[in-house]
Amino acid sequence: MAWRIGRKKKKDMPTGIWSKCSECGSTIYNKELVASSMVCPNCGFHHTVGGRQRIEMTVDPGSFIEHFTDLRPEDRLNFVDKVSYAEKLEKAQAKTGNSDACIAGVAKIQEHEVVLSILDFAFMGGSMGEVVGEKIARAIELAEEKKCPVIIFSASGGARMHEGAISLMQLAKTCAALNRFKEKGGFSISVMTNPTTGGVTASFASACDILIGEPGALIGFAGPRVIQNTIRQELPEGFQRAEFLLEKGQLDLIVPREEMREKLSTLLDYSAHGNRVRA
Amino acid sequence: MASQKKKKSAETSNILPFEKPLEEVRSRLEELEALAGKTSQDLGEELEFYRDRLNRLTKEVYSDITPWNRVQVARHPDRPLVSDFIDHCCENWVELHGDGSFADDRAIVTGLATLGTQRVLLVGHRKGRDTKGRMACNFGSAHPEGYRKALQKMRLAEHMGLPIVCLINTPGAYPGVAAEERGQARAIAENIRDMFALKVPVVAVILGEGGSGGALGIAVADRVGMMENSWYSVISPEGCASILWHSADGREKAAEALQLTSEPLLRLGIVDKAITEPSGGAHRDPEGALEELKEQILFWLDELLALPPEQLLEERHLKFRNMTRSISVLETAMNPAQTGHEEPLPDPFSASERRAASLEPTQEPDSEA
Ligand SMILES: [Zn+2]
């Protein structure tokens, strides 16, 4: 039997009683933060949302059916830095209750059937290894099969270096699937949330039909620290934030979290698939 | 070789640390050769002895080099560059500049070239040989307009019915303010996606450095090769070291851990072939290395030009779609019990069946309840 939201312990919620907002420094009760969809009540910053909470706040209640849960990552290169990759995987699995950083499945958004794919930053920084790449590709192919749109939410530090060139090849794998989907008339939406960088931004997250950013989200190819180390200058104000990208012509639109479901539904209405579903 | 003697002073300063034992024998040999030219004494036997010794020692040293040594060879200042390939292997070269909207990025060169009798579009990272040249090419690190230029010219090649040859040699796409402003990530993403749609054969070879998305942005191809002593990975050893080992000193360890050399990449199916370099590395005999490279490219183009475009596109798609799938990932596509699918799936590499296998929702893991 497929499982639904709410049946599982929510392990991707903030722990402790209160958190400090990284943007404005104010102290917020975690209950309040979760209730406000992780948007700071003081400054409005859109903090990273856990994968499960994202599903809950995006789809019609109870409509999400998860797929591809049998895919499990492996430490194929026997990658060891201070600890082994295998150990890191186990820790991340215990912490999040998920097998890897991608959660994918079928859901409804205001009655529109969609395939939804979400990168969970809580799992090794949402990084993309083989299983994440495979799940994204399968999600796109599932949408192709079901003739419905695919929506991908990203929060990721990029490709997972513990899988070496295998993780690099996931850029190609996910784009191969998107190219095919596009050729067959599929409609894809990418939502980039704080933060989305590296090989994720440089592949499927920027290769969808419509590119959405959440307010204030850090979105870029190289991380700000890497850039600062390269150019050895102060970075401009607001650099690599969603608003900056929009101004530079790199995003189609910015959608605040509280309007996300509504806006996605409107976009789905416009897509050919959306019409078909409605008819 | 005369050309090598002329370059001797330059080479001496370009000796890699692990090559030092070789250099001692080589300089002894060169002394003897010089002496043999001046004297009537027969030094044949001694020359033979040192030549033999140098050959054997070269093989020995190179059979045992570390991944980090490979990275050093890949960056050797005398290693053949894309510009050398153009000079040495291409006739009727016509460079085509610019992305058609913003600028001409010198870190990526594009142009029409004739390899033997085969006309192609050549796309390659340009690194520059001397300091001035390197700076002009931004050390092979392209900006978004470089990737957009490449894609624009590749579409031109498709229009003209010319196959495409991509030579990769970059430490990575440039991480800078302007690059981000102009959409570095998006330019690379669009290249990767749209190269799957090019209806002409594409061959890519990693010449020296294959740094991450900056390399892959022109490396989605029907055949992917790498020179024996090149590297290809998701991050440079230095970048990886600074993140995981918190210092650049970890680069040897990072090079090892990343498995960025040709052997593991061949085993994983990420590259189709490691192109043999002359003994002692391509920097010892650049022309020999380039000849070998040219032959391999022409061989692949021959194979690919025989395929109808639909088959070419389907095979390119499947190549990357199924690339590096681990046994467990393959099993979930094959094993009907795990996916709730009733019928066995005979061919794990068939796209339609793989998709069918993943249609049904899967079991909830009991342990989490
Ligand atoms: Zn705040």
XYZ file of C-alpha atoms and ligand atoms in Angstrom:
649
model
C 0.000 0.000 0.000
C 1.173 3.476 -0.757
C 1.605 5.801 2.125
C 0.462 9.314 2.631
C 1.502 12.393 4.482
C 0.875 12.406 8.164
C 1.350 8.714 8.716
C 5.017 9.139 9.206
C 6.831 10.931 11.967
C 7.766 14.370 10.768
C 11.486 14.219 11.147
C 12.267 17.207 8.970
C 10.788 19.771 11.342
C 13.048 22.084 13.347
C 14.068 20.592 16.670
C 14.038 22.420 20.014
C 11.643 25.073 21.237
C 12.810 28.121 19.356
C 14.982 29.133 16.402
C 16.880 32.251 15.536
C 16.130 33.807 12.147
C 19.337 33.869 10.112
C 18.147 36.997 8.307
C 16.873 39.338 11.034
C 18.195 37.622 14.135
C 14.837 37.542 15.885
C 13.860 34.599 18.044
C 10.849 32.632 16.895
C 9.031 29.749 18.530
C 9.358 26.716 16.313
C 5.633 26.009 16.568
C 4.984 29.458 15.188
C 7.605 29.021 12.477
C 6.117 25.730 11.305
C 2.615 27.221 11.423
C 3.781 30.101 9.216
C 5.258 27.654 6.659
C 8.771 28.512 7.860
C 8.352 32.156 6.868
C 9.806 34.470 9.505
C 6.904 36.410 11.107
C 9.266 39.303 11.737
C 11.122 39.835 8.429
C 9.269 37.544 6.054
C 12.327 35.534 5.076
C 11.400 32.226 3.477
C 13.416 29.657 5.422
C 14.131 26.217 4.016
C 11.163 23.902 4.354
C 11.493 20.167 4.971
C 10.397 17.899 2.135
C 7.334 16.495 3.893
C 6.113 19.878 5.071
C 6.527 21.208 1.553
C 4.270 18.486 0.198
C 1.705 19.138 2.894
C 1.519 22.855 2.197
C 1.462 22.437 -1.591
C -0.917 19.629 -2.474
C -4.595 18.898 -1.840
C -4.839 17.227 1.579
C -4.185 13.501 1.433
C -3.644 13.478 -2.316
C 0.073 12.709 -2.349
C 1.052 9.155 -3.226
C 4.747 8.566 -2.984
C 6.607 6.588 -5.645
C 10.052 5.065 -6.071
C 10.696 4.547 -2.356
C 12.649 1.363 -3.067
C 15.556 3.321 -4.555
C 18.401 3.368 -2.073
C 21.768 5.107 -2.395
C 25.045 3.220 -2.296
C 28.592 4.258 -1.490
C 29.930 3.013 -4.814
C 33.281 4.789 -4.700
C 33.945 3.864 -1.046
C 34.325 7.577 -0.501
C 35.908 8.483 2.829
C 36.844 11.895 4.157
C 36.599 12.217 7.934
C 33.832 9.655 7.966
C 32.721 7.362 5.175
C 29.939 8.340 2.791
C 28.120 5.168 3.826
C 28.043 6.438 7.400
C 26.843 9.877 6.302
C 24.034 8.233 4.374
C 22.940 6.225 7.399
C 22.927 9.331 9.566
C 20.927 11.319 7.032
C 18.459 8.460 6.641
C 17.980 8.234 10.391
C 17.597 12.011 10.658
C 15.041 12.439 7.878
C 13.350 9.064 7.682
C 13.894 9.149 3.923
C 16.238 6.993 1.863
C 17.724 9.955 0.002
C 17.251 13.663 -0.646
C 14.444 13.347 -3.205
C 10.788 12.644 -2.466
C 8.635 12.037 -5.543
C 5.086 11.034 -6.219
C 1.709 11.860 -7.696
C -0.503 14.502 -6.164
C -3.305 16.941 -6.843
C -2.998 20.701 -6.655
C -6.474 22.218 -6.599
C -7.712 19.192 -8.513
C -4.899 19.256 -11.087
C -3.094 15.959 -11.271
C 0.670 16.493 -11.178
C 3.850 14.591 -10.561
C 5.680 16.271 -7.718
C 9.360 15.960 -6.976
C 11.011 17.599 -3.992
C 14.593 17.941 -2.869
C 14.868 17.845 0.902
C 17.703 20.038 2.146
C 17.738 18.159 5.446
C 19.214 15.133 3.669
C 22.879 15.934 3.026
C 22.040 19.459 1.901
C 19.625 18.211 -0.737
C 22.582 17.093 -2.795
C 22.118 15.081 -5.977
C 23.667 11.664 -6.306
C 22.555 8.727 -8.380
C 19.294 8.067 -6.526
C 18.198 11.716 -6.609
C 18.977 11.920 -10.331
C 17.165 8.669 -10.994
C 14.097 9.773 -9.021
C 13.917 13.116 -10.823
C 14.220 11.340 -14.180
C 11.582 8.766 -13.235
C 9.269 11.488 -11.969
C 9.534 13.263 -15.326
C 8.910 9.974 -17.147
C 5.944 9.242 -14.904
C 4.480 12.622 -15.839
C 5.063 11.756 -19.497
C 3.250 8.451 -18.994
C 0.342 10.041 -17.115
C 0.238 13.026 -19.491
C 0.330 15.434 -16.607
C 2.728 18.261 -15.681
C 5.728 17.797 -13.442
C 6.639 20.243 -10.667
C 10.078 20.119 -9.075
C 10.896 21.963 -5.842
C 14.613 22.360 -5.247
C 16.632 23.136 -2.128
C 20.112 21.856 -2.738
C 23.799 22.556 -2.466
C 24.289 20.860 -5.851
C 25.782 17.592 -7.008
C 26.913 15.206 -4.254
C 30.672 15.017 -4.511
C 30.808 11.738 -2.574
C 29.607 10.098 -5.772
C 32.243 11.729 -7.971
C 31.519 11.690 -11.687
C 28.435 9.541 -11.041
C 26.772 12.578 -9.509
C 27.918 14.771 -12.405
C 26.199 12.383 -14.806
C 22.885 13.014 -13.020
C 22.897 16.481 -14.590
C 22.820 14.778 -17.970
C 20.344 12.094 -16.909
C 17.751 14.552 -15.604
C 18.173 16.834 -18.636
C 17.808 13.831 -20.977
C 14.449 13.125 -19.372
C 13.412 16.795 -19.549
C 14.383 17.044 -23.215
C 12.245 14.035 -24.069
C 9.363 15.324 -21.950
C 9.535 18.677 -23.687
C 9.598 17.077 -27.137
C 6.462 15.127 -26.278
C 4.696 18.314 -25.224
C 5.093 17.892 -21.479
C 4.861 20.899 -19.182
C 7.376 21.360 -16.396
C 7.690 23.867 -13.550
C 10.781 24.371 -11.422
C 10.523 26.108 -8.062
C 13.879 27.135 -6.660
C 13.893 27.699 -2.916
C 16.580 28.735 -0.465
C 19.219 27.612 -1.316
C 19.512 26.160 -4.836
C 23.041 26.059 -6.200
C 25.594 24.047 -8.170
C 24.758 21.058 -10.313
C 21.058 21.207 -9.449
C 20.720 24.798 -10.701
C 22.935 23.848 -13.661
C 20.596 21.043 -14.727
C 16.899 20.208 -14.259
C 16.128 23.168 -11.957
C 16.982 25.611 -14.774
C 15.856 23.396 -17.660
C 12.101 23.349 -16.947
C 9.526 25.374 -18.914
C 8.773 27.835 -16.123
C 11.300 28.905 -13.520
C 9.957 30.185 -10.202
C 11.943 31.519 -7.273
C 10.805 31.921 -3.695
C 11.369 35.415 -2.228
C 14.898 35.961 -0.974
C 16.062 32.493 -2.040
C 19.748 32.111 -2.792
C 19.964 30.762 -6.340
C 23.163 30.384 -8.311
C 25.761 28.243 -9.984
C 28.725 28.830 -7.681
C 28.212 29.415 -3.979
C 28.886 32.964 -2.701
C 31.926 31.805 -0.722
C 33.535 30.242 -3.782
C 32.937 33.437 -5.760
C 34.333 35.591 -2.989
C 37.445 33.403 -2.810
C 37.877 33.720 -6.572
C 37.365 37.439 -7.049
C 38.417 38.602 -3.571
C 35.899 41.434 -3.552
C 32.735 42.173 -1.659
C 29.695 40.772 -3.408
C 27.013 43.243 -4.500
C 23.951 43.792 -2.309
C 21.305 41.139 -2.840
C 23.625 39.126 -5.077
C 22.208 35.729 -6.128
C 18.895 36.328 -4.390
C 15.724 35.517 -6.313
C 14.943 39.238 -6.757
C 18.421 39.779 -8.232
C 17.948 36.904 -10.655
C 14.538 38.176 -11.696
C 15.991 41.596 -12.430
C 18.791 39.998 -14.475
C 16.241 38.067 -16.518
C 17.046 34.633 -15.134
C 13.685 33.803 -13.518
C 10.128 33.922 -14.865
C 8.548 34.932 -11.587
C 8.847 35.073 -7.822
C 6.053 33.550 -5.796
C 5.680 33.998 -2.018
C 5.048 30.778 -0.165
C 1.519 31.638 0.906
C 0.521 32.172 -2.734
C 2.384 29.171 -4.120
C -0.461 26.664 -4.307
C -2.784 29.197 -5.917
C -0.163 30.343 -8.432
C 0.822 26.814 -9.399
C -2.825 26.003 -9.931
C -3.213 29.020 -12.223
C -0.157 27.994 -14.233
C -1.509 24.458 -14.483
C -4.768 25.900 -15.800
C -2.831 27.466 -18.645
C -0.971 24.332 -19.628
C -2.477 22.018 -22.206
C -2.312 19.235 -19.669
C -4.224 21.345 -17.191
C -7.015 21.872 -19.699
C -7.170 18.193 -20.357
C -7.482 17.439 -16.680
C -10.218 20.010 -16.242
C -12.216 18.902 -19.287
C 63.957 14.702 -31.461
C 65.174 18.080 -32.637
C 62.065 19.936 -31.566
C 62.405 18.519 -28.078
C 66.003 19.652 -27.780
C 65.085 23.143 -28.758
C 62.477 23.233 -26.025
C 64.789 21.782 -23.444
C 65.144 24.829 -21.269
C 61.393 25.283 -21.107
C 60.890 21.638 -20.283
C 63.375 21.599 -17.483
C 61.303 24.132 -15.634
C 58.158 22.105 -16.334
C 59.241 18.891 -14.700
C 56.631 17.406 -12.410
C 57.925 16.251 -9.024
C 57.180 12.589 -9.694
C 59.021 12.825 -13.047
C 62.371 13.739 -11.436
C 63.904 10.234 -11.586
C 63.105 10.207 -15.310
C 64.671 13.567 -15.823
C 68.019 12.427 -14.438
C 68.231 9.605 -16.964
C 66.957 11.862 -19.722
C 69.583 14.545 -19.120
C 72.331 11.887 -19.045
C 71.013 10.579 -22.360
C 70.949 14.042 -23.839
C 74.508 14.696 -22.738
C 75.588 11.480 -24.417
C 73.696 12.321 -27.588
C 75.401 15.705 -27.728
C 78.750 14.072 -27.146
C 78.114 11.456 -29.852
C 77.633 14.242 -32.363
C 81.003 15.774 -31.560
C 83.253 12.764 -31.179
C 84.245 9.906 -33.440
C 83.968 7.544 -30.492
C 81.276 4.892 -30.859
C 78.771 5.512 -28.064
C 76.097 3.279 -29.609
C 76.040 0.782 -26.813
C 75.809 3.377 -24.076
C 73.139 5.337 -25.918
C 71.157 2.145 -26.317
C 71.558 1.429 -22.617
C 70.214 4.826 -21.545
C 67.398 4.838 -24.075
C 66.298 1.451 -22.872
C 66.592 2.543 -19.274
C 64.573 5.691 -19.913
C 61.834 3.703 -21.630
C 61.613 1.161 -18.881
C 61.730 3.761 -16.134
C 59.044 5.865 -17.862
C 56.750 2.855 -18.034
C 57.500 2.018 -14.426
C 56.884 5.531 -13.126
C 53.704 5.992 -15.159
C 52.274 2.591 -14.275
C 52.375 3.622 -10.658
C 51.306 7.271 -10.604
C 48.632 8.498 -8.216
C 45.382 10.160 -9.260
C 46.859 13.475 -8.124
C 49.882 12.890 -10.409
C 47.398 12.373 -13.237
C 45.830 15.739 -12.442
C 49.307 17.272 -12.615
C 49.940 15.679 -16.012
C 46.527 16.879 -17.221
C 47.600 20.432 -16.344
C 51.156 20.180 -17.645
C 52.134 23.425 -19.406
C 53.421 21.486 -22.431
C 50.317 19.357 -22.778
C 48.587 19.754 -26.163
C 45.711 22.242 -26.113
C 42.672 22.729 -28.311
C 44.627 25.384 -30.217
C 47.298 22.747 -30.957
C 44.614 20.397 -32.222
C 43.394 23.127 -34.560
C 46.942 23.880 -35.787
C 48.043 20.285 -36.130
C 44.947 18.267 -37.064
C 42.535 20.686 -38.764
C 42.560 22.039 -42.290
C 40.537 24.911 -43.698
C 39.855 26.199 -40.197
C 37.263 28.965 -40.019
C 36.676 30.340 -36.551
C 33.120 31.487 -35.869
C 32.861 33.989 -33.042
C 30.220 35.128 -30.607
C 26.943 34.014 -29.078
C 24.845 36.319 -31.248
C 23.602 38.413 -28.380
C 26.150 39.379 -25.783
C 29.832 38.707 -26.462
C 32.528 36.439 -27.816
C 33.852 34.357 -24.930
C 37.447 33.431 -25.656
C 37.373 30.553 -23.166
C 35.395 28.517 -25.679
C 36.401 28.413 -29.332
C 34.027 27.342 -32.092
C 34.636 26.961 -35.802
C 34.448 24.921 -38.966
C 37.246 22.440 -39.474
C 38.268 19.606 -41.763
C 39.700 16.481 -40.157
C 41.212 14.383 -42.915
C 38.298 14.381 -45.350
C 35.637 14.930 -42.715
C 34.136 18.387 -42.270
C 33.019 19.111 -38.724
C 32.105 21.833 -36.277
C 34.744 22.036 -33.589
C 33.894 23.277 -30.092
C 36.583 23.427 -27.455
C 37.769 25.047 -24.271
C 40.671 27.346 -24.953
C 43.325 27.713 -22.272
C 46.187 29.676 -23.814
C 49.857 28.727 -23.731
C 51.633 31.697 -22.144
C 50.551 33.974 -19.310
C 49.004 36.545 -21.631
C 47.173 33.878 -23.601
C 45.944 32.174 -20.469
C 44.543 35.411 -19.115
C 42.875 36.226 -22.425
C 41.129 32.837 -22.284
C 40.318 33.164 -18.588
C 42.300 29.932 -18.009
C 39.667 27.889 -19.820
C 36.832 28.942 -17.507
C 33.913 30.060 -19.634
C 31.151 32.543 -18.902
C 27.515 31.922 -19.881
C 28.074 33.530 -23.290
C 30.670 30.830 -23.986
C 28.112 28.080 -23.450
C 25.525 30.018 -25.435
C 28.012 30.498 -28.267
C 28.685 26.759 -28.252
C 24.979 25.926 -28.429
C 24.317 28.482 -31.134
C 27.146 27.061 -33.282
C 26.054 23.492 -32.597
C 22.596 24.386 -33.913
C 24.300 25.849 -36.955
C 26.155 22.553 -37.433
C 22.846 20.706 -37.215
C 21.413 23.037 -39.839
C 24.453 22.477 -42.081
C 24.480 18.718 -41.509
C 27.932 18.751 -39.959
C 28.916 16.418 -37.122
C 30.194 18.054 -33.943
C 33.498 17.482 -32.161
C 33.812 18.844 -28.611
C 37.190 18.996 -26.889
C 36.969 19.578 -23.156
C 39.717 21.238 -21.160
C 38.424 23.345 -18.288
C 38.971 23.520 -14.544
C 35.284 24.485 -14.381
C 32.855 27.193 -15.494
C 33.847 30.587 -14.099
C 32.541 31.392 -10.613
C 32.204 35.173 -10.801
C 29.693 37.967 -10.348
C 29.157 38.644 -14.052
C 28.837 34.925 -14.801
C 26.081 34.613 -12.195
C 24.316 37.764 -13.408
C 24.141 36.391 -16.904
C 22.897 32.983 -15.825
C 25.833 30.582 -15.722
C 23.716 27.758 -14.340
C 20.938 28.301 -16.818
C 23.294 28.445 -19.798
C 24.903 25.148 -18.809
C 21.538 23.512 -18.063
C 20.149 24.524 -21.437
C 23.224 23.205 -23.226
C 22.992 19.867 -21.459
C 19.289 19.564 -22.241
C 19.440 20.799 -25.819
C 22.468 18.729 -26.850
C 20.118 15.741 -26.523
C 18.110 17.202 -29.399
C 20.961 17.757 -31.896
C 20.247 15.614 -34.948
C 23.896 15.268 -35.967
C 26.606 13.048 -34.446
C 28.422 14.501 -31.453
C 31.795 13.253 -30.217
C 33.362 14.616 -27.028
C 36.848 14.034 -25.657
C 38.326 15.249 -22.378
C 41.693 16.595 -23.438
C 43.093 17.652 -20.056
C 40.725 18.840 -17.359
C 37.057 17.901 -17.243
C 35.812 20.137 -14.452
C 32.191 19.586 -13.497
C 29.228 21.301 -15.185
C 31.632 23.517 -17.087
C 32.872 20.391 -18.862
C 29.507 18.658 -19.226
C 28.055 21.828 -20.759
C 29.731 20.770 -24.029
C 30.108 17.033 -23.352
C 26.709 15.460 -23.966
C 27.760 13.264 -26.867
C 27.212 9.970 -28.682
C 30.769 8.939 -27.877
C 32.717 10.281 -24.926
C 36.428 9.690 -24.710
C 39.154 10.893 -22.448
C 42.874 11.134 -22.940
C 44.681 8.606 -20.782
C 46.039 11.263 -18.416
C 43.064 13.577 -18.215
C 40.603 13.939 -15.341
C 36.828 14.269 -15.307
C 34.736 14.818 -12.215
C 32.018 16.672 -10.391
C 34.483 19.033 -8.701
C 38.197 19.774 -8.884
C 40.385 18.031 -6.278
C 41.149 21.446 -4.756
C 37.472 22.379 -4.534
C 36.595 19.055 -2.975
C 39.490 19.314 -0.531
C 38.500 22.797 0.618
C 34.976 21.601 1.393
C 35.639 18.175 2.911
C 39.198 18.439 4.164
C 39.017 22.184 4.854
C 42.356 22.792 3.159
C 43.915 22.655 -0.266
C 46.426 20.151 1.146
C 43.736 17.535 0.990
C 43.879 17.648 -2.813
C 45.837 14.391 -3.095
C 43.276 12.649 -0.919
C 40.424 14.287 -2.797
C 41.855 13.240 -6.177
C 42.012 9.702 -4.891
C 38.519 9.711 -3.371
C 36.816 11.290 -6.387
C 38.017 8.525 -8.749
C 38.483 11.057 -11.496
C 40.909 9.148 -13.752
C 40.113 7.166 -16.874
C 40.173 3.672 -15.334
C 37.266 4.022 -12.887
C 35.328 6.181 -15.348
C 35.644 3.485 -18.009
C 34.481 0.901 -15.509
C 31.445 3.039 -14.638
C 30.624 3.532 -18.322
C 30.949 7.307 -18.052
C 33.538 7.306 -20.823
C 33.676 4.952 -23.786
C 37.409 4.908 -24.245
C 40.669 6.129 -22.759
C 42.829 7.329 -25.629
C 46.404 6.123 -25.218
C 49.015 8.829 -24.800
C 52.663 8.531 -25.863
C 54.974 7.030 -23.253
C 55.633 9.577 -20.505
C 52.442 11.561 -21.194
C 51.133 13.739 -24.021
C 53.465 16.602 -23.004
C 56.442 14.428 -24.095
C 55.083 14.043 -27.617
C 52.158 16.417 -28.251
C 51.965 15.663 -31.962
C 51.852 11.923 -31.371
C 49.060 12.395 -28.863
C 47.077 14.611 -31.226
C 47.420 12.086 -34.077
C 46.015 9.354 -31.861
C 43.163 11.630 -30.814
C 42.337 12.573 -34.390
C 42.267 8.918 -35.475
C 39.868 8.036 -32.664
C 37.551 10.940 -33.467
C 37.459 9.979 -37.147
C 36.777 6.345 -36.249
C 33.831 7.366 -34.066
C 32.454 9.797 -36.633
C 32.525 7.026 -39.243
C 30.469 4.812 -36.954
C 27.998 7.549 -36.060
C 27.494 8.967 -39.549
C 26.140 5.571 -40.595
C 23.220 5.876 -38.160
C 19.880 7.473 -39.033
C 19.174 10.584 -36.914
C 16.294 8.969 -34.978
C 18.532 6.127 -33.861
C 21.320 8.541 -33.011
C 19.007 10.576 -30.752
C 17.466 7.509 -29.124
C 20.872 6.009 -28.373
C 22.223 9.283 -27.003
C 19.199 9.570 -24.740
C 19.512 6.008 -23.460
C 23.258 6.298 -23.017
C 22.874 9.083 -20.459
C 19.506 7.993 -19.111
C 20.904 4.617 -18.095
C 24.425 5.752 -17.334
C 26.031 4.647 -14.055
C 22.929 2.887 -12.806
C 23.980 0.831 -9.839
C 22.807 -2.729 -9.389
C 20.230 -1.767 -6.783
C 18.788 0.958 -8.975
C 18.641 -1.451 -11.895
C 16.923 -4.017 -9.714
C 14.095 -1.665 -8.872
C 13.505 -1.285 -12.590
C 13.736 -5.046 -13.192
C 12.270 -6.675 -10.129
C 8.481 -6.779 -10.363
C 8.080 -7.811 -6.723
C 9.600 -4.570 -5.527
C 7.515 -2.361 -7.725
C 4.200 -4.149 -7.500
C 4.262 -4.797 -11.237
C 2.901 -8.157 -12.288
C 4.875 -9.032 -15.361
C 8.594 -9.595 -15.553
C 10.510 -6.952 -17.425
C 12.950 -8.611 -19.773
C 15.110 -5.675 -20.751
C 16.213 -3.242 -18.059
C 17.550 -0.855 -20.659
C 14.319 -0.479 -22.557
C 12.946 2.953 -21.795
C 9.282 2.125 -22.045
C 9.544 -0.906 -19.834
C 11.630 0.885 -17.288
C 8.963 3.514 -17.075
C 6.260 0.903 -16.800
C 8.126 -0.646 -13.912
C 8.073 2.558 -11.974
C 4.406 3.327 -12.469
C 2.982 1.677 -9.406
C 3.413 3.214 -5.993
C 5.593 1.233 -3.698
C 5.476 -0.278 -0.251
C 5.744 1.728 2.864
C 8.807 0.859 4.881
C 7.427 -0.690 8.080
C 10.215 0.395 10.336
C 9.233 4.041 10.345
C 5.648 3.731 11.604
Zn 13.521 37.067 10.202
